RNA sequence: GGGCAACUAGCUCAGCGGUUAGAGCAACCGGUUUACAUCCGGUAGGUCGCAGGUUCGAAUCCUACGUUGCCCACCA
């Protein structure tokens, strides 16, 4: 097929738009209908419908797309599952705010009315991120998109709940939970962020009832909870207070007698060593209360205000203002002894940013199943983490795992599939109905108003998207073929929220061999994208670039390549738009190199290597290509994309463009007969290189694949089988001697270039160069033209004596540029002296080493031999350099 | 309080027991003989955080310390 014309400039915008459209239209991102060979599945971490596309999405989805496209090249049966998450609390907050703006009070709406608004909002905004990701070139199967609130996926989630309940792992209980007073729902431990805050530690005293006029001193940071005190606790073995145990203290407001008790939970050396016990508002106190049969007095309302039990003076105040008021009341009563500045940790609700309130309430909890097996999956390597260090974090979490509060007092989400018998005690399990379909006589039942934690629903993501647990749906989705998925790409910040829970649920619900039931075989944890100064990207700092603008400016390929080039495995990425620019520049380079090949004309010969035309530099570039291919194979097996893109670029710029193509120019000028052979080799190299590069830069490689006429029957490069390094080796015989000789030639050229630069002769292109060589005369003769061309010199002349000219030492002999007599060789002299100095030092070091008995007796033979060779080489080189120096001086 | 990571050239990072520690960017010098100035050639720049130890040999392994970042933790 004749190559189509190529424009002088690469128009990435037009190219990227055109190919993406073609790809989608052709359905080549779709999960194949016929299931041939091995599957390769990735589930995309579903973006929140409330989310905004950010740099993290770009990095994450680039990595997934790289793996997916490479898998297609390797002939795998690929399925990349996209989707969106309903984002429970986050969406509810957004919609409530919007309603209030419109003058609608969300609290006055019925459940259904509110949900209608919420659904509308989701339908309007939910797919924005997925659509934006198309600009990045993601090749997921959009036709299989799943949303966590889709009816089918909802059934998965609720079926999971029902089954866990049936197994006795989900239970309802009145327990201390993290309460968010702002959103007024319980949240899980993982959603509480501990923050150090400056506060005040108050020292106060309660009077001993049995011993009027005497007091017990107590430390607290929360005087506003005094009305909830039901006891004072001391350590049972604390000699200061032992005698008070069994007596009573007078709680100041509302005034009442409370017992003084002994409990081991009290730390003797903290504060005064006496602790006020407020079971309704502190987890430790709650435990103490349980042990001593104390009641709990809840003095707060759900929105964080004091209630009537707090007494008339405090009732109605917020937590914060009640604290000030309580301090004032203590002072008035002469009970406040001190108020010291105090730094301590406070739990903050991740979602709303306000301090959480430990609160006693009726909630649904999950006792995690299969914890030991979930640990084993990592320990035995059934699931591999990249980088490995996250394994420890994961295992540590599972070692200390607590039951999970999964109910949320929200409207937006999967409503808990539990019904309570109307008018009966909801705490009695006899009055519960738990099922997917609900009770047969619904009129006698009321459904639980709560919904499930969003993370509970995402725990089923790899299962539910493939139809689990419905047998028909699973068959339709070819569950058995596509499960387990290959690699999960996500951030380490959700290792507990999501990764661990998916592993647990999958193991809990699927039976059989661990290899077959884990949700994925590898997890790659990305770093966080930060700004160039290492700060987190945030709206308020204004340091977060707009992803779509970046793509518009540098092209999707440029952005992908740039991002990967600065994203070492598991390390944070310091964003720098200069890198995107480099990515774009590399596209231009690639474009020009291919354009140059096209300008050389069509190739009329059938493909295949003609050994008789093969020259050392051909073998050398093929060797580099094979080496690159091998490195790519290794990189993919180790998830080392950062190094991979750097190697790809280095090969292309240094080995192919700046070396091989330049050599070819000379050769073709010298000898037209080689033309076809050279062009064919370039085609072989470019063709394979485009394939290697394709996962990273899908658009330009596709465009060039087409423009270069490589497409043949298969229009899309991603579907063309990629040759392995082993297969490549078969296309030609490569002699290591020839490769080594080319390496010497390249080094010789580098040295002569530097020499010329040192002498300030860069502008002179027609100067002659003299040489004297002991054993490389034939090679120099053969490659003379190339050498002159690449060094920008005129003519090469073999001489016995180089006279007094400034000379330089290369692997191929001594070279001397025919410089004007008055040339300033000061710099060259200096360089030579420095080089001699370094060499002398090295020789001395090496001699010492080789004179050491210990070294000779203990070091391996190979190392000793290496040291000997090096010493000899250096001595020889030193001798020659000294001669050169003498001649120059 | 416990844990994890990082510390190598001005910046971002490779190297993770064996010859003289590398790359990209930035800096500096120089270059357009028709693929490419979105390019090419060259130069300079490092006692590998600090102190010990193991070893014939340490940037690399061990220990302590320092600095920074992150995670976990119910001292009120």
Tab-separated table of N, CA and C in Angstrom, chain A residues 771-849:
chain	number	residue	atom	x	y	z
A	771	UNK	N	45.244	10.380	11.049
A	771	UNK	CA	45.167	9.369	12.104
A	771	UNK	C	46.316	8.394	12.018
A	772	UNK	N	46.552	7.813	13.155
A	772	UNK	CA	47.523	6.736	13.212
A	772	UNK	C	46.916	5.606	14.038
A	773	UNK	N	46.790	4.434	13.414
A	773	UNK	CA	46.142	3.338	14.120
A	773	UNK	C	46.973	2.078	13.978
A	774	UNK	N	47.028	1.333	15.071
A	774	UNK	CA	47.812	0.109	15.026
A	774	UNK	C	47.040	-1.060	14.451
A	775	UNK	N	45.778	-1.195	14.873
A	775	UNK	CA	45.036	-2.389	14.462
A	775	UNK	C	43.618	-2.117	13.952
A	776	UNK	N	43.300	-0.853	13.663
A	776	UNK	CA	41.947	-0.570	13.190
A	776	UNK	C	41.948	0.159	11.848
A	777	UNK	N	43.005	-0.023	11.112
A	777	UNK	CA	43.101	0.723	9.852
A	777	UNK	C	41.989	0.334	8.887
A	778	UNK	N	41.701	-0.948	8.831
A	778	UNK	CA	40.666	-1.408	7.902
A	778	UNK	C	39.317	-0.805	8.276
A	779	UNK	N	39.021	-0.831	9.567
A	779	UNK	CA	37.734	-0.297	10.028
A	779	UNK	C	37.644	1.195	9.736
A	780	UNK	N	38.741	1.893	10.001
A	780	UNK	CA	38.728	3.333	9.776
A	780	UNK	C	38.504	3.635	8.295
A	781	UNK	N	39.138	2.849	7.475
A	781	UNK	CA	38.984	3.031	6.041
A	781	UNK	C	37.525	2.816	5.630
A	782	UNK	N	36.955	1.754	6.176
A	782	UNK	CA	35.592	1.382	5.830
A	782	UNK	C	34.589	2.444	6.301
A	783	UNK	N	34.819	2.963	7.497
A	783	UNK	CA	33.845	3.895	8.073
A	783	UNK	C	34.287	5.346	7.992
A	784	UNK	N	35.340	5.588	7.190
A	784	UNK	CA	35.886	6.934	7.095
A	784	UNK	C	34.858	7.981	6.711
A	785	UNK	N	34.065	7.686	5.715
A	785	UNK	CA	33.087	8.660	5.239
A	785	UNK	C	32.070	8.986	6.344
A	786	UNK	N	31.633	7.920	7.000
A	786	UNK	CA	30.666	8.108	8.089
A	786	UNK	C	31.288	8.957	9.184
A	787	UNK	N	32.522	8.611	9.503
A	787	UNK	CA	33.216	9.342	10.563
A	787	UNK	C	33.334	10.822	10.214
A	788	UNK	N	33.756	11.090	9.005
A	788	UNK	CA	33.892	12.491	8.582
A	788	UNK	C	32.548	13.207	8.591
A	789	UNK	N	31.529	12.530	8.093
A	789	UNK	CA	30.209	13.151	8.030
A	789	UNK	C	29.693	13.478	9.424
A	790	UNK	N	29.813	12.530	10.325
A	790	UNK	CA	29.242	12.730	11.658
A	790	UNK	C	30.078	13.684	12.521
A	791	UNK	N	31.350	13.838	12.154
A	791	UNK	CA	32.178	14.768	12.919
A	791	UNK	C	32.286	16.120	12.210
A	792	UNK	N	31.722	16.185	11.023
A	792	UNK	CA	31.802	17.444	10.292
A	792	UNK	C	33.217	17.741	9.842
A	793	UNK	N	33.852	16.753	9.209
A	793	UNK	CA	35.227	16.935	8.733
A	793	UNK	C	35.294	16.601	7.252
A	794	UNK	N	36.394	17.020	6.627
A	794	UNK	CA	36.501	16.849	5.184
A	794	UNK	C	37.083	15.521	4.740
A	795	UNK	N	38.269	15.242	5.139
A	795	UNK	CA	38.989	14.117	4.568
A	795	UNK	C	39.784	13.408	5.652
A	796	UNK	N	39.944	12.114	5.455
A	796	UNK	CA	40.621	11.297	6.452
A	796	UNK	C	41.935	10.798	5.857
A	797	UNK	N	43.030	11.032	6.553
A	797	UNK	CA	44.321	10.666	5.976
A	797	UNK	C	45.146	9.842	6.943
A	798	UNK	N	45.587	8.695	6.431
A	798	UNK	CA	46.409	7.777	7.215
A	798	UNK	C	47.858	8.244	7.189
A	799	UNK	N	48.442	8.489	8.333
A	799	UNK	CA	49.842	8.908	8.380
A	799	UNK	C	50.603	8.113	9.434
A	800	UNK	N	51.904	8.059	9.306
A	800	UNK	CA	52.712	7.383	10.308
A	800	UNK	C	53.008	8.282	11.486
A	801	UNK	N	53.268	9.546	11.145
A	801	UNK	CA	53.583	10.487	12.220
A	801	UNK	C	52.589	11.643	12.169
A	802	UNK	N	52.134	12.033	13.355
A	802	UNK	CA	51.139	13.097	13.409
A	802	UNK	C	51.777	14.463	13.622
A	803	UNK	N	53.083	14.464	13.689
A	803	UNK	CA	53.776	15.735	13.833
A	803	UNK	C	53.425	16.404	15.148
A	804	UNK	N	53.412	17.707	15.153
A	804	UNK	CA	53.156	18.439	16.388
A	804	UNK	C	51.725	18.884	16.540
A	805	UNK	N	50.826	18.290	15.777
A	805	UNK	CA	49.418	18.721	15.830
A	805	UNK	C	48.767	18.288	17.148
A	806	UNK	N	47.759	19.060	17.584
A	806	UNK	CA	46.989	18.614	18.751
A	806	UNK	C	46.292	17.305	18.389
A	807	UNK	N	46.460	16.310	19.209
A	807	UNK	CA	45.904	14.995	18.891
A	807	UNK	C	44.979	14.513	20.000
A	808	UNK	N	44.234	13.487	19.663
A	808	UNK	CA	43.354	12.912	20.675
A	808	UNK	C	43.328	11.391	20.545
A	809	UNK	N	43.127	10.749	21.673
A	809	UNK	CA	43.208	9.304	21.737
A	809	UNK	C	41.812	8.693	21.696
A	810	UNK	N	41.599	7.738	20.794
A	810	UNK	CA	40.304	7.067	20.697
A	810	UNK	C	40.520	5.560	20.721
A	811	UNK	N	39.443	4.806	20.833
A	811	UNK	CA	39.608	3.351	20.808
A	811	UNK	C	40.204	2.861	19.487
A	812	UNK	N	40.079	3.670	18.469
A	812	UNK	CA	40.564	3.240	17.160
A	812	UNK	C	41.943	3.796	16.813
A	813	UNK	N	42.501	4.561	17.702
A	813	UNK	CA	43.824	5.106	17.417
A	813	UNK	C	43.903	6.586	17.743
A	814	UNK	N	45.015	7.185	17.273
A	814	UNK	CA	45.233	8.602	17.572
A	814	UNK	C	44.807	9.433	16.365
A	815	UNK	N	44.025	10.477	16.630
A	815	UNK	CA	43.521	11.331	15.558
A	815	UNK	C	44.023	12.750	15.758
A	816	UNK	N	44.263	13.423	14.641
A	816	UNK	CA	44.695	14.811	14.723
A	816	UNK	C	44.009	15.630	13.643
A	817	UNK	N	43.315	16.659	14.073
A	817	UNK	CA	42.651	17.524	13.109
A	817	UNK	C	43.691	18.462	12.502
A	818	UNK	N	43.542	18.665	11.249
A	818	UNK	CA	44.490	19.525	10.546
A	818	UNK	C	44.154	20.980	10.847
A	819	UNK	N	44.504	21.363	12.077
A	819	UNK	CA	44.141	22.700	12.542
A	819	UNK	C	45.173	23.710	12.099
A	820	UNK	N	44.793	24.970	12.031
A	820	UNK	CA	45.768	26.016	11.713
A	820	UNK	C	46.903	25.987	12.726
A	821	UNK	N	48.081	26.420	12.324
A	821	UNK	CA	49.262	26.340	13.175
A	821	UNK	C	49.126	27.116	14.481
A	822	UNK	N	48.438	28.229	14.379
A	822	UNK	CA	48.345	29.072	15.574
A	822	UNK	C	47.168	28.686	16.479
A	823	UNK	N	46.688	27.471	16.321
A	823	UNK	CA	45.519	27.057	17.101
A	823	UNK	C	45.807	27.126	18.596
A	824	UNK	N	44.820	27.547	19.328
A	824	UNK	CA	44.950	27.642	20.780
A	824	UNK	C	44.601	26.276	21.377
A	825	UNK	N	45.622	25.582	21.874
A	825	UNK	CA	45.366	24.247	22.394
A	825	UNK	C	45.428	24.193	23.928
A	826	UNK	N	45.294	25.355	24.546
A	826	UNK	CA	45.376	25.425	26.000
A	826	UNK	C	44.301	24.538	26.654
A	827	UNK	N	43.096	24.669	26.142
A	827	UNK	CA	41.985	23.901	26.720
A	827	UNK	C	42.220	22.412	26.563
A	828	UNK	N	42.708	22.064	25.381
A	828	UNK	CA	42.947	20.660	25.096
A	828	UNK	C	44.048	20.107	26.015
A	829	UNK	N	45.081	20.940	26.240
A	829	UNK	CA	46.166	20.547	27.139
A	829	UNK	C	45.646	20.289	28.544
A	830	UNK	N	44.844	21.228	28.977
A	830	UNK	CA	44.290	21.148	30.323
A	830	UNK	C	43.463	19.879	30.490
A	831	UNK	N	42.652	19.635	29.476
A	831	UNK	CA	41.797	18.453	29.513
A	831	UNK	C	42.658	17.191	29.612
A	832	UNK	N	43.700	17.173	28.825
A	832	UNK	CA	44.581	16.009	28.773
A	832	UNK	C	45.266	15.792	30.123
A	833	UNK	N	45.730	16.872	30.720
A	833	UNK	CA	46.408	16.777	32.023
A	833	UNK	C	45.455	16.215	33.073
A	834	UNK	N	44.247	16.726	33.012
A	834	UNK	CA	43.252	16.284	33.987
A	834	UNK	C	42.981	14.786	33.804
A	835	UNK	N	42.874	14.398	32.545
A	835	UNK	CA	42.588	13.012	32.236
A	835	UNK	C	43.723	12.119	32.738
A	836	UNK	N	44.933	12.564	32.538
A	836	UNK	CA	46.107	11.795	32.977
A	836	UNK	C	46.112	11.652	34.492
A	837	UNK	N	45.748	12.744	35.149
A	837	UNK	CA	45.698	12.746	36.602
A	837	UNK	C	44.716	11.682	37.105
A	838	UNK	N	43.531	11.698	36.533
A	838	UNK	CA	42.499	10.732	36.926
A	838	UNK	C	42.985	9.315	36.656
A	839	UNK	N	43.628	9.144	35.496
A	839	UNK	CA	44.085	7.807	35.133
A	839	UNK	C	45.153	7.311	36.093
A	840	UNK	N	46.058	8.196	36.453
A	840	UNK	CA	47.127	7.820	37.386
A	840	UNK	C	46.537	7.388	38.724
A	841	UNK	N	45.542	8.122	39.144
A	841	UNK	CA	44.903	7.792	40.418
A	841	UNK	C	44.258	6.399	40.339
A	842	UNK	N	43.589	6.173	39.223
A	842	UNK	CA	42.921	4.894	39.063
A	842	UNK	C	43.907	3.750	39.012
A	843	UNK	N	44.998	4.004	38.320
A	843	UNK	CA	46.019	2.958	38.229
A	843	UNK	C	46.581	2.661	39.609
A	844	UNK	N	46.847	3.710	40.367
A	844	UNK	CA	47.383	3.524	41.720
A	844	UNK	C	46.408	2.710	42.567
A	845	UNK	N	45.137	3.089	42.509
A	845	UNK	CA	44.117	2.366	43.273
A	845	UNK	C	44.087	0.900	42.899
A	846	UNK	N	44.152	0.678	41.612
A	846	UNK	CA	44.071	-0.679	41.116
A	846	UNK	C	45.292	-1.502	41.515
A	847	UNK	N	46.435	-0.850	41.508
A	847	UNK	CA	47.659	-1.546	41.898
A	847	UNK	C	47.590	-1.949	43.363
A	848	UNK	N	47.154	-1.014	44.182
A	848	UNK	CA	47.010	-1.317	45.609
A	848	UNK	C	46.116	-2.534	45.795
A	849	UNK	N	45.034	-2.502	45.056
A	849	UNK	CA	44.060	-3.572	45.175
A	849	UNK	C	44.697	-4.910	44.795
